[in-house]
CSV table of C-alpha atoms in Angstrom, one decimal:
chain,number,residue,atom,x,y,z
A,1,MET,CA,5.6,-19.2,-1.5
A,2,ASN,CA,8.5,-17.0,-2.5
A,3,ASN,CA,7.0,-16.2,-5.9
A,4,ILE,CA,3.7,-15.0,-4.4
A,5,GLU,CA,2.7,-11.4,-5.2
A,6,PHE,CA,-0.1,-9.6,-3.3
A,7,PHE,CA,-2.2,-7.0,-5.1
A,8,PHE,CA,-4.6,-4.5,-3.8
A,9,TYR,CA,-6.4,-2.7,-6.7
A,10,ILE,CA,-8.3,0.3,-5.4
A,11,LYS,CA,-11.0,2.1,-7.4
A,12,GLU,CA,-13.9,4.3,-6.3
A,13,ASP,CA,-16.5,1.6,-6.6
A,14,ASN,CA,-14.5,-1.5,-5.4
A,15,ILE,CA,-11.3,-2.9,-4.0
A,16,ASN,CA,-10.0,-6.0,-5.8
A,17,ILE,CA,-7.5,-8.2,-3.9
A,18,ALA,CA,-5.5,-10.8,-5.7
A,19,ILE,CA,-2.7,-13.2,-5.0
A,20,PHE,CA,-0.6,-14.0,-8.0
A,21,ASP,CA,1.6,-17.1,-8.1
A,22,GLY,CA,4.6,-16.2,-10.2
A,23,GLU,CA,5.7,-19.8,-10.6
A,24,THR,CA,2.4,-21.0,-12.2
A,25,LYS,CA,1.5,-17.5,-13.5
A,26,LYS,CA,-2.0,-18.0,-12.0
A,27,ILE,CA,-4.2,-16.0,-9.6
A,28,ILE,CA,-4.7,-18.3,-6.6
A,29,PHE,CA,-7.0,-15.9,-4.8
A,30,ASN,CA,-9.3,-13.1,-6.0
A,31,LYS,CA,-11.8,-11.1,-4.0
A,32,LYS,CA,-13.7,-8.0,-4.9
A,33,ILE,CA,-15.4,-5.8,-2.2
A,34,GLU,CA,-17.8,-3.2,-3.4
A,35,LEU,CA,-17.2,0.4,-2.2
A,36,SER,CA,-19.0,3.6,-2.6
A,37,ILE,CA,-16.4,6.3,-2.2
A,38,SER,CA,-15.2,9.4,-3.9
A,39,PHE,CA,-11.5,10.1,-4.4
A,40,ASP,CA,-12.4,13.7,-3.9
A,41,ASP,CA,-12.4,13.1,-0.1
A,42,ILE,CA,-9.3,11.2,0.9
A,43,GLU,CA,-10.3,10.9,4.5
A,44,VAL,CA,-13.5,9.1,3.5
A,45,VAL,CA,-11.4,6.7,1.3
A,46,ILE,CA,-9.0,5.9,4.2
A,47,ASP,CA,-11.9,5.4,6.7
A,48,GLU,CA,-13.7,3.1,4.4
A,49,LEU,CA,-10.6,1.0,3.7
A,50,ASN,CA,-9.6,0.9,7.3
A,51,ASN,CA,-13.0,-0.6,8.3
A,52,ILE,CA,-12.4,-3.6,6.0
A,53,LEU,CA,-8.7,-4.1,6.1
A,54,LYS,CA,-8.3,-6.0,9.4
A,55,LYS,CA,-10.7,-8.8,8.6
A,56,LEU,CA,-9.5,-8.9,5.0
A,57,ILE,CA,-5.9,-9.3,5.9
A,58,ILE,CA,-6.7,-12.1,8.3
A,59,GLU,CA,-8.7,-13.9,5.5
A,60,ILE,CA,-5.8,-13.5,3.0
A,61,GLU,CA,-3.1,-14.6,5.4
A,62,GLY,CA,-5.2,-17.7,6.2
A,63,LYS,CA,-5.5,-18.5,2.5
A,64,VAL,CA,-1.7,-18.6,2.0
A,65,ASN,CA,-0.7,-19.5,5.5
A,66,GLN,CA,1.8,-16.7,5.8
A,67,GLN,CA,1.9,-13.1,7.0
A,68,ILE,CA,1.5,-10.2,4.6
A,69,ASN,CA,4.4,-7.8,4.9
A,70,ARG,CA,4.5,-6.2,1.4
A,71,ILE,CA,1.9,-5.6,-1.3
A,72,ASN,CA,1.6,-4.1,-4.7
A,73,LEU,CA,-0.9,-1.3,-4.8
A,74,ILE,CA,-2.7,-0.4,-8.0
A,75,ILE,CA,-4.6,2.9,-7.9
A,76,GLU,CA,-7.3,4.0,-10.3
A,77,ASP,CA,-7.5,7.7,-9.5
A,78,PRO,CA,-9.5,9.9,-11.9
A,79,TYR,CA,-7.0,12.7,-11.0
A,80,THR,CA,-4.1,10.8,-12.5
A,81,LEU,CA,-2.0,13.3,-14.5
A,82,LYS,CA,0.2,12.7,-17.6
A,83,ILE,CA,2.9,15.3,-18.2
A,84,ASN,CA,5.0,15.4,-21.4
A,85,ALA,CA,8.3,17.3,-21.1
A,86,CYS,CA,11.7,17.6,-22.7
A,87,ILE,CA,15.1,18.5,-21.4
A,88,LYS,CA,18.1,19.6,-23.4
A,89,LYS,CA,21.8,19.7,-22.7
A,90,ASN,CA,24.7,21.0,-24.8
A,91,PHE,CA,27.6,18.6,-24.7
A,92,ASP,CA,30.1,20.5,-27.0
A,93,LYS,CA,31.3,17.3,-28.6
A,94,LEU,CA,31.9,15.6,-25.4
A,95,ILE,CA,31.0,11.9,-24.6
A,96,ILE,CA,27.5,11.3,-23.1
A,97,SER,CA,27.8,9.2,-19.9
A,98,LYS,CA,25.2,7.1,-18.2
A,99,GLY,CA,25.4,9.3,-15.2
A,100,GLN,CA,24.7,12.4,-17.2
A,101,ILE,CA,21.5,10.9,-18.7
A,102,GLU,CA,20.4,9.9,-15.2
A,103,TYR,CA,21.0,13.4,-13.9
A,104,LEU,CA,19.0,15.0,-16.7
A,105,VAL,CA,16.0,12.6,-16.1
A,106,GLN,CA,16.2,13.2,-12.4
A,107,ASP,CA,16.5,17.0,-12.9
A,108,LEU,CA,13.4,17.1,-15.1
A,109,LYS,CA,11.6,14.8,-12.6
A,110,GLN,CA,12.4,17.3,-9.8
A,111,GLN,CA,11.1,20.2,-11.9
A,112,ILE,CA,7.8,18.4,-12.3
A,113,ILE,CA,7.6,17.8,-8.6
A,114,ASN,CA,8.5,21.4,-7.8
A,115,GLU,CA,5.7,22.7,-10.1
A,116,GLY,CA,3.1,20.6,-8.3
A,117,ALA,CA,3.4,20.3,-4.5
A,118,ASN,CA,0.8,17.5,-4.5
A,119,THR,CA,2.4,15.5,-7.3
A,120,LYS,CA,4.0,12.1,-6.9
A,121,VAL,CA,5.8,10.8,-10.0
A,122,ASN,CA,4.9,7.1,-10.4
A,123,HIS,CA,6.1,6.2,-13.9
A,124,ILE,CA,8.7,7.8,-16.1
A,125,ILE,CA,8.6,6.9,-19.8
A,126,ILE,CA,11.3,7.8,-22.2
A,127,ASN,CA,9.6,8.7,-25.5
A,128,GLU,CA,12.8,9.3,-27.4
A,129,PHE,CA,16.4,10.6,-27.4
A,130,ILE,CA,17.4,13.2,-29.9
A,131,VAL,CA,21.1,13.5,-30.6
A,132,ASP,CA,22.2,16.4,-32.8
A,133,GLY,CA,18.7,16.5,-34.3
A,134,GLN,CA,18.5,12.7,-35.0
A,135,LYS,CA,16.1,10.4,-33.1
A,136,VAL,CA,17.6,7.4,-31.5
A,137,ASN,CA,15.8,4.6,-29.7
A,138,ASN,CA,18.4,3.5,-27.1
A,139,PRO,CA,20.3,5.6,-24.5
A,140,PRO,CA,23.2,7.2,-26.4
A,141,ILE,CA,25.8,6.3,-23.8
A,142,ASP,CA,29.4,6.8,-24.9
A,143,LYS,CA,28.3,8.8,-27.9
A,144,VAL,CA,29.9,12.1,-28.8
A,145,CYS,CA,27.5,14.9,-29.6
A,146,ASN,CA,26.8,18.6,-29.5
A,147,ASP,CA,23.2,18.6,-28.2
A,148,LEU,CA,21.1,15.9,-26.4
A,149,ILE,CA,17.3,16.2,-26.0
A,150,ILE,CA,15.4,13.7,-23.9
A,151,ASP,CA,11.6,13.5,-24.4
A,152,LEU,CA,9.8,12.0,-21.5
A,153,GLN,CA,6.3,11.3,-20.1
A,154,PHE,CA,5.6,11.5,-16.4
A,155,ILE,CA,2.6,9.7,-15.0
A,156,CYS,CA,1.7,11.2,-11.6
A,157,LEU,CA,-0.6,10.4,-8.8
A,158,ARG,CA,-1.6,12.7,-6.0
A,159,LYS,CA,1.0,12.7,-3.3
A,160,ASP,CA,-1.5,13.1,-0.4
A,161,LEU,CA,-3.6,10.1,-1.6
A,162,VAL,CA,-0.5,7.8,-1.9
A,163,THR,CA,0.9,9.0,1.4
A,164,SER,CA,-2.4,8.5,3.2
A,165,LEU,CA,-2.6,4.9,1.8
A,166,GLU,CA,1.0,4.2,2.8
A,167,ASN,CA,0.2,5.3,6.4
A,168,LEU,CA,-3.0,3.3,6.5
A,169,PHE,CA,-1.2,0.0,5.5
A,170,LYS,CA,1.7,0.8,7.8
A,171,ASN,CA,-0.8,0.8,10.6
A,172,HIS,CA,-1.4,-2.8,9.6
A,173,GLN,CA,2.3,-3.6,9.4
A,174,ILE,CA,2.3,-3.7,5.6
A,175,GLU,CA,4.6,-1.8,3.2
A,176,PHE,CA,4.3,-1.2,-0.5
A,177,SER,CA,6.5,-3.2,-2.9
A,178,SER,CA,5.3,-1.1,-5.7
A,179,VAL,CA,2.6,1.5,-6.5
A,180,LEU,CA,1.2,1.4,-10.0
A,181,CYS,CA,-1.2,3.7,-11.9
A,182,ALA,CA,-4.1,1.6,-13.1
A,183,TYR,CA,-4.6,3.6,-16.3
A,184,TYR,CA,-0.9,3.0,-17.3
A,185,THR,CA,-1.0,-0.6,-16.3
A,186,LYS,CA,-4.2,-1.3,-18.3
A,187,SER,CA,-2.8,0.3,-21.4
A,188,PHE,CA,-0.5,-2.8,-21.7
A,189,PHE,CA,-3.3,-5.3,-21.3
A,190,ASN,CA,-3.5,-7.6,-24.3
A,191,GLN,CA,-4.0,-11.2,-25.2
A,192,GLN,CA,-0.6,-12.1,-23.6
A,193,PHE,CA,-1.9,-11.3,-20.1
A,194,ASN,CA,-5.0,-12.7,-18.5
A,195,SER,CA,-5.5,-9.9,-15.9
A,196,ILE,CA,-4.4,-6.5,-14.8
A,197,PHE,CA,-2.4,-8.3,-12.1
A,198,GLU,CA,-0.4,-10.4,-14.5
A,199,THR,CA,0.2,-7.2,-16.5
A,200,ALA,CA,1.4,-5.4,-13.4
A,201,VAL,CA,3.9,-8.2,-12.6
A,202,ALA,CA,5.3,-8.0,-16.2
A,203,LEU,CA,5.7,-4.2,-15.9
A,204,LYS,CA,7.5,-4.6,-12.5
A,205,LYS,CA,9.9,-6.9,-14.3
A,206,GLY,CA,10.6,-4.4,-17.1
A,207,TYR,CA,8.0,-5.3,-19.8
A,208,ASN,CA,8.1,-1.7,-21.0
A,209,PRO,CA,11.7,-1.2,-22.0
A,210,ASN,CA,11.2,2.6,-22.2
A,211,GLU,CA,10.1,2.9,-18.5
A,212,VAL,CA,12.7,4.2,-16.1
A,213,VAL,CA,12.6,2.3,-12.8
A,214,ILE,CA,12.8,4.5,-9.8
A,215,ILE,CA,14.6,2.8,-6.9
A,216,PRO,CA,15.1,3.9,-3.3
A,217,LYS,CA,18.1,5.7,-2.0
A,218,LYS,CA,19.6,2.6,-0.4
A,219,PRO,CA,21.5,-0.4,-1.7
A,220,VAL,CA,19.3,-2.8,-3.6
A,221,LYS,CA,20.0,-5.6,-6.0
A,222,MET,CA,20.0,-4.4,-9.6
A,223,GLY,CA,17.5,-6.1,-11.8
A,224,PHE,CA,16.1,-6.2,-15.4
A,225,PHE,CA,16.4,-2.5,-16.0
A,226,GLU,CA,20.2,-2.5,-15.8
A,227,LYS,CA,20.1,-2.6,-19.6
A,228,LEU,CA,18.9,0.9,-19.6
A,229,PHE,CA,19.5,2.8,-16.3
A,230,HIS,CA,18.2,3.5,-12.8
A,231,ILE,CA,17.6,6.8,-11.2
A,232,PHE,CA,17.1,7.4,-7.5
A,233,SER,CA,13.9,8.8,-6.0
């Protein structure tokens, strides 16, 4: 059962719970519970979910005969925000390092957060690099240049919503393995994937080569995205 992924997909009209078997690439459990909530009132959302979680968790754990400690959360929030932004640095014919690119992305991310106190950056997408006026597809590490521009898109959820959901699940001894924006995840849905859950698994493993994976400020094993770079949250 090491390849099992638990998903909670939360929308205003329902919560969809799925268990995805990474070995067989099949959903071995799927349950949808109708809701009638508005994401305008986060307290109502939390109360409604809290009322159903205890029995639901017991049911799921009985299905797989193991305790749920970590889940993947997919949120379909109508207040999801997309922000396009660029950052530029003059290198004066010096070599671009991986660390400098990471710093620029992190700096721009922090500016986005500072501009919106209730903003949580969930996905960072690199649209393009521009080196001395020329577009390049890959990180220009070890290149010599005068000017570097990084064009990015930030997909953001509301910080208070995500924090409230984190606290709710922690009360049930569950942490988040990942938090994904539903609109972003669904944008990759195609004939290759049979469900939003299979799509989410692929994105977690680096399906979008232009997404920067944000990892926590503690030692972790490096994964797929080593071919690009990691930044720290």
